C-alpha cells in the first residue's frame, strides 16, 4: 500500500513539475530570446521569441485596435460634447484668465510678453495710412458726382428749410449794423465819397444839404429797404437760385481747390489725437477688462466653450485622419525595445501569467494522479 502511495505521489510531483515548467517556459518564449541564434547557417528553432519575431505585426494590430476600438472619432466626440467636460474646460479657462483680468501690466507690456509685433507707433502709422487711403478713395469716388448726388436728401432738405432763416438772419444783422454807430459812420463815408466823385455838383449839393443831414436821411431809408418784404423776397429768391446752381456743380470743382496734403495731415493729426492710442495702451490691462470680467466669465466664456467644442466635435474625424493616429501608435510600438515590451505586458498581466503557470502545475498533478491510478490497476 505504501509503495502504491509513493508511486502516485511521485507521478503527481512529476506531472505538476512538467505542467508548471512547460507553461512557464511557454510564457517566457513569448518574449525570449530577444534575437535569433544560429548554428552555422542554420537558425535555432523558436528563436527569436514569438513577440520579437512578429513585432511589426503586433505594432500594426495595436495601431488598428487603438483607432478602431479604443480612441475612435465617436468616443472623442462623445467626450468633447459631454456637459461635465465642457464645465471642466470653462473652469480651467476661467482660472487661467483670472490673472489677465486683474493684471497691473499695461497693454504694451502684454504685447511684448505675447511677442505680438504691435506698438502705439505702429498703430498710429496704420491709422494714418488708413486715413490717407480713405480720403483719396473718397475723393476719387465723388469727383465725378454733382453735389446733389453726393449729399443725402435729408441734408438737402435741411439746407432748403434753412434758407428763410438765413434771410431773416442776414436782414437782422444788416439792420443791426446800419443802426449802429459804426454803420452810420460807414454811410457818411460812402456819401462823402459819392459826392466827391461828382465833382463841383457834389460839392454844391453837400454844401446845400450838409453831409450829416444827408447821412441821417439816407440811413433810415436803408433800414426800411432792408426790412421791406420785397427785399427779403429778392434775397430769398437769390439764395434759392444759388443753392440750386450749387447743387448742380460737380464736386471736382470743390475738391480740386482743396489742398489735399494739408487736408490729410490735418485729419490725421486730429484723429490720432482723438483716438489717443498711446494713452490707451499705457493703461493697465485690468482698467479695460475688469469691468467686463463677470459678464465674460459667466456668459461669454461658456458660450465660446460650447461653440468651440461643437466645432471641434465636427472636425475630430478629419483631424484624426490628418494625424494618422494608427501610424503614430505603430511607430511608437516598433520603436520600443523587446525588453520594454516585455515589461509592459508583464506589468499588466504578471498575476495572470503566474496563474497560468499554477494552472499548468495543477493540471500536471491531476494527470499524474490519473497516470498513477492507471499504473496501479495495470500492475
PDB file of N, CA and C in Angstrom, residues 315-357:
ATOM      1  N   UNK A 315     -14.927  68.507 -36.339  1.00  0.00           N
ATOM      2  CA  UNK A 315     -13.642  68.391 -37.025  1.00  0.00           C
ATOM      3  C   UNK A 315     -12.828  67.179 -36.578  1.00  0.00           C
ATOM      4  N   UNK A 316     -13.272  66.480 -35.519  1.00  0.00           N
ATOM      5  CA  UNK A 316     -12.477  65.377 -34.978  1.00  0.00           C
ATOM      6  C   UNK A 316     -12.197  64.292 -36.012  1.00  0.00           C
ATOM      7  N   UNK A 317     -13.204  63.786 -36.772  1.00  0.00           N
ATOM      8  CA  UNK A 317     -12.884  62.734 -37.754  1.00  0.00           C
ATOM      9  C   UNK A 317     -11.806  63.158 -38.749  1.00  0.00           C
ATOM     10  N   UNK A 318     -11.946  64.347 -39.299  1.00  0.00           N
ATOM     11  CA  UNK A 318     -10.954  64.840 -40.251  1.00  0.00           C
ATOM     12  C   UNK A 318      -9.605  65.050 -39.575  1.00  0.00           C
ATOM     13  N   UNK A 319      -9.636  65.544 -38.315  1.00  0.00           N
ATOM     14  CA  UNK A 319      -8.392  65.780 -37.579  1.00  0.00           C
ATOM     15  C   UNK A 319      -7.656  64.467 -37.313  1.00  0.00           C
ATOM     16  N   UNK A 320      -8.403  63.439 -36.898  1.00  0.00           N
ATOM     17  CA  UNK A 320      -7.769  62.145 -36.634  1.00  0.00           C
ATOM     18  C   UNK A 320      -7.200  61.544 -37.912  1.00  0.00           C
ATOM     19  N   UNK A 321      -7.920  61.770 -39.018  1.00  0.00           N
ATOM     20  CA  UNK A 321      -7.410  61.271 -40.295  1.00  0.00           C
ATOM     21  C   UNK A 321      -6.113  61.968 -40.679  1.00  0.00           C
ATOM     22  N   UNK A 322      -6.059  63.285 -40.445  1.00  0.00           N
ATOM     23  CA  UNK A 322      -4.844  64.039 -40.765  1.00  0.00           C
ATOM     24  C   UNK A 322      -3.688  63.663 -39.843  1.00  0.00           C
ATOM     25  N   UNK A 323      -3.999  63.287 -38.588  1.00  0.00           N
ATOM     26  CA  UNK A 323      -2.945  62.952 -37.621  1.00  0.00           C
ATOM     27  C   UNK A 323      -2.343  61.576 -37.874  1.00  0.00           C
ATOM     28  N   UNK A 324      -3.067  60.699 -38.610  1.00  0.00           N
ATOM     29  CA  UNK A 324      -2.580  59.331 -38.857  1.00  0.00           C
ATOM     30  C   UNK A 324      -2.246  58.640 -37.534  1.00  0.00           C
ATOM     31  N   UNK A 325      -3.265  58.590 -36.663  1.00  0.00           N
ATOM     32  CA  UNK A 325      -3.061  58.057 -35.314  1.00  0.00           C
ATOM     33  C   UNK A 325      -2.590  56.613 -35.336  1.00  0.00           C
ATOM     34  N   UNK A 326      -3.104  55.827 -36.267  1.00  0.00           N
ATOM     35  CA  UNK A 326      -2.700  54.424 -36.353  1.00  0.00           C
ATOM     36  C   UNK A 326      -1.204  54.299 -36.620  1.00  0.00           C
ATOM     37  N   UNK A 327      -0.684  55.124 -37.498  1.00  0.00           N
ATOM     38  CA  UNK A 327       0.750  55.084 -37.805  1.00  0.00           C
ATOM     39  C   UNK A 327       1.575  55.545 -36.614  1.00  0.00           C
ATOM     40  N   UNK A 328       1.041  56.529 -35.857  1.00  0.00           N
ATOM     41  CA  UNK A 328       1.768  57.007 -34.681  1.00  0.00           C
ATOM     42  C   UNK A 328       1.931  55.874 -33.676  1.00  0.00           C
ATOM     43  N   UNK A 329       0.811  55.154 -33.388  1.00  0.00           N
ATOM     44  CA  UNK A 329       0.874  54.032 -32.438  1.00  0.00           C
ATOM     45  C   UNK A 329       1.810  52.962 -32.968  1.00  0.00           C
ATOM     46  N   UNK A 330       1.707  52.648 -34.250  1.00  0.00           N
ATOM     47  CA  UNK A 330       2.548  51.609 -34.848  1.00  0.00           C
ATOM     48  C   UNK A 330       4.023  51.966 -34.745  1.00  0.00           C
ATOM     49  N   UNK A 331       4.359  53.212 -35.062  1.00  0.00           N
ATOM     50  CA  UNK A 331       5.757  53.642 -34.984  1.00  0.00           C
ATOM     51  C   UNK A 331       6.269  53.618 -33.556  1.00  0.00           C
ATOM     52  N   UNK A 332       5.419  54.028 -32.599  1.00  0.00           N
ATOM     53  CA  UNK A 332       5.837  54.015 -31.202  1.00  0.00           C
ATOM     54  C   UNK A 332       6.112  52.599 -30.723  1.00  0.00           C
ATOM     55  N   UNK A 333       5.215  51.676 -31.056  1.00  0.00           N
ATOM     56  CA  UNK A 333       5.410  50.286 -30.625  1.00  0.00           C
ATOM     57  C   UNK A 333       6.659  49.700 -31.272  1.00  0.00           C
ATOM     58  N   UNK A 334       6.861  49.981 -32.550  1.00  0.00           N
ATOM     59  CA  UNK A 334       8.045  49.457 -33.238  1.00  0.00           C
ATOM     60  C   UNK A 334       9.326  50.044 -32.672  1.00  0.00           C
ATOM     61  N   UNK A 335       9.246  51.255 -32.106  1.00  0.00           N
ATOM     62  CA  UNK A 335      10.448  51.877 -31.550  1.00  0.00           C
ATOM     63  C   UNK A 335      10.806  51.318 -30.169  1.00  0.00           C
ATOM     64  N   UNK A 336       9.865  50.618 -29.511  1.00  0.00           N
ATOM     65  CA  UNK A 336      10.148  50.030 -28.202  1.00  0.00           C
ATOM     66  C   UNK A 336      11.122  48.871 -28.362  1.00  0.00           C
ATOM     67  N   UNK A 337      12.013  48.729 -27.385  1.00  0.00           N
ATOM     68  CA  UNK A 337      12.855  47.540 -27.333  1.00  0.00           C
ATOM     69  C   UNK A 337      11.994  46.360 -26.879  1.00  0.00           C
ATOM     70  N   UNK A 338      12.438  45.140 -27.207  1.00  0.00           N
ATOM     71  CA  UNK A 338      11.679  43.953 -26.811  1.00  0.00           C
ATOM     72  C   UNK A 338      11.604  43.850 -25.294  1.00  0.00           C
ATOM     73  N   UNK A 339      12.680  44.264 -24.629  1.00  0.00           N
ATOM     74  CA  UNK A 339      12.682  44.233 -23.161  1.00  0.00           C
ATOM     75  C   UNK A 339      11.611  45.139 -22.578  1.00  0.00           C
ATOM     76  N   UNK A 340      11.434  46.295 -23.205  1.00  0.00           N
ATOM     77  CA  UNK A 340      10.411  47.204 -22.697  1.00  0.00           C
ATOM     78  C   UNK A 340       9.018  46.656 -22.963  1.00  0.00           C
ATOM     79  N   UNK A 341       8.820  46.037 -24.153  1.00  0.00           N
ATOM     80  CA  UNK A 341       7.530  45.420 -24.438  1.00  0.00           C
ATOM     81  C   UNK A 341       7.218  44.336 -23.414  1.00  0.00           C
ATOM     82  N   UNK A 342       8.253  43.567 -23.060  1.00  0.00           N
ATOM     83  CA  UNK A 342       8.065  42.513 -22.064  1.00  0.00           C
ATOM     84  C   UNK A 342       7.665  43.109 -20.717  1.00  0.00           C
ATOM     85  N   UNK A 343       8.323  44.186 -20.325  1.00  0.00           N
ATOM     86  CA  UNK A 343       7.974  44.852 -19.062  1.00  0.00           C
ATOM     87  C   UNK A 343       6.536  45.364 -19.076  1.00  0.00           C
ATOM     88  N   UNK A 344       6.124  45.967 -20.237  1.00  0.00           N
ATOM     89  CA  UNK A 344       4.760  46.494 -20.339  1.00  0.00           C
ATOM     90  C   UNK A 344       3.731  45.382 -20.207  1.00  0.00           C
ATOM     91  N   UNK A 345       3.940  44.280 -20.935  1.00  0.00           N
ATOM     92  CA  UNK A 345       2.962  43.186 -20.918  1.00  0.00           C
ATOM     93  C   UNK A 345       2.943  42.503 -19.557  1.00  0.00           C
ATOM     94  N   UNK A 346       4.136  42.212 -19.011  1.00  0.00           N
ATOM     95  CA  UNK A 346       4.192  41.537 -17.709  1.00  0.00           C
ATOM     96  C   UNK A 346       3.700  42.449 -16.599  1.00  0.00           C
ATOM     97  N   UNK A 347       3.931  43.769 -16.756  1.00  0.00           N
ATOM     98  CA  UNK A 347       3.435  44.693 -15.740  1.00  0.00           C
ATOM     99  C   UNK A 347       1.925  44.679 -15.646  1.00  0.00           C
ATOM    100  N   UNK A 348       1.267  44.403 -16.767  1.00  0.00           N
ATOM    101  CA  UNK A 348      -0.193  44.352 -16.783  1.00  0.00           C
ATOM    102  C   UNK A 348      -0.702  42.964 -16.418  1.00  0.00           C
ATOM    103  N   UNK A 349      -0.011  41.911 -16.902  1.00  0.00           N
ATOM    104  CA  UNK A 349      -0.553  40.544 -16.807  1.00  0.00           C
ATOM    105  C   UNK A 349       0.321  39.593 -15.998  1.00  0.00           C
ATOM    106  N   UNK A 350       1.212  40.128 -15.170  1.00  0.00           N
ATOM    107  CA  UNK A 350       2.108  39.244 -14.411  1.00  0.00           C
ATOM    108  C   UNK A 350       1.313  38.258 -13.548  1.00  0.00           C
ATOM    109  N   UNK A 351       0.270  38.746 -12.863  1.00  0.00           N
ATOM    110  CA  UNK A 351      -0.517  37.876 -11.994  1.00  0.00           C
ATOM    111  C   UNK A 351      -1.231  36.786 -12.796  1.00  0.00           C
ATOM    112  N   UNK A 352      -1.770  37.162 -13.965  1.00  0.00           N
ATOM    113  CA  UNK A 352      -2.465  36.189 -14.804  1.00  0.00           C
ATOM    114  C   UNK A 352      -1.500  35.137 -15.327  1.00  0.00           C
ATOM    115  N   UNK A 353      -0.294  35.557 -15.692  1.00  0.00           N
ATOM    116  CA  UNK A 353       0.701  34.587 -16.162  1.00  0.00           C
ATOM    117  C   UNK A 353       1.093  33.611 -15.048  1.00  0.00           C
ATOM    118  N   UNK A 354       1.204  34.113 -13.824  1.00  0.00           N
ATOM    119  CA  UNK A 354       1.503  33.220 -12.695  1.00  0.00           C
ATOM    120  C   UNK A 354       0.377  32.198 -12.500  1.00  0.00           C
ATOM    121  N   UNK A 355      -0.860  32.671 -12.661  1.00  0.00           N
ATOM    122  CA  UNK A 355      -1.991  31.763 -12.510  1.00  0.00           C
ATOM    123  C   UNK A 355      -1.980  30.697 -13.600  1.00  0.00           C
ATOM    124  N   UNK A 356      -1.544  31.084 -14.815  1.00  0.00           N
ATOM    125  CA  UNK A 356      -1.424  30.102 -15.891  1.00  0.00           C
ATOM    126  C   UNK A 356      -0.369  29.051 -15.530  1.00  0.00           C
ATOM    127  N   UNK A 357       0.752  29.502 -14.947  1.00  0.00           N
ATOM    128  CA  UNK A 357       1.802  28.568 -14.519  1.00  0.00           C
ATOM    129  C   UNK A 357       1.271  27.618 -13.441  1.00  0.00           C
TER     130      UNK A 357
END
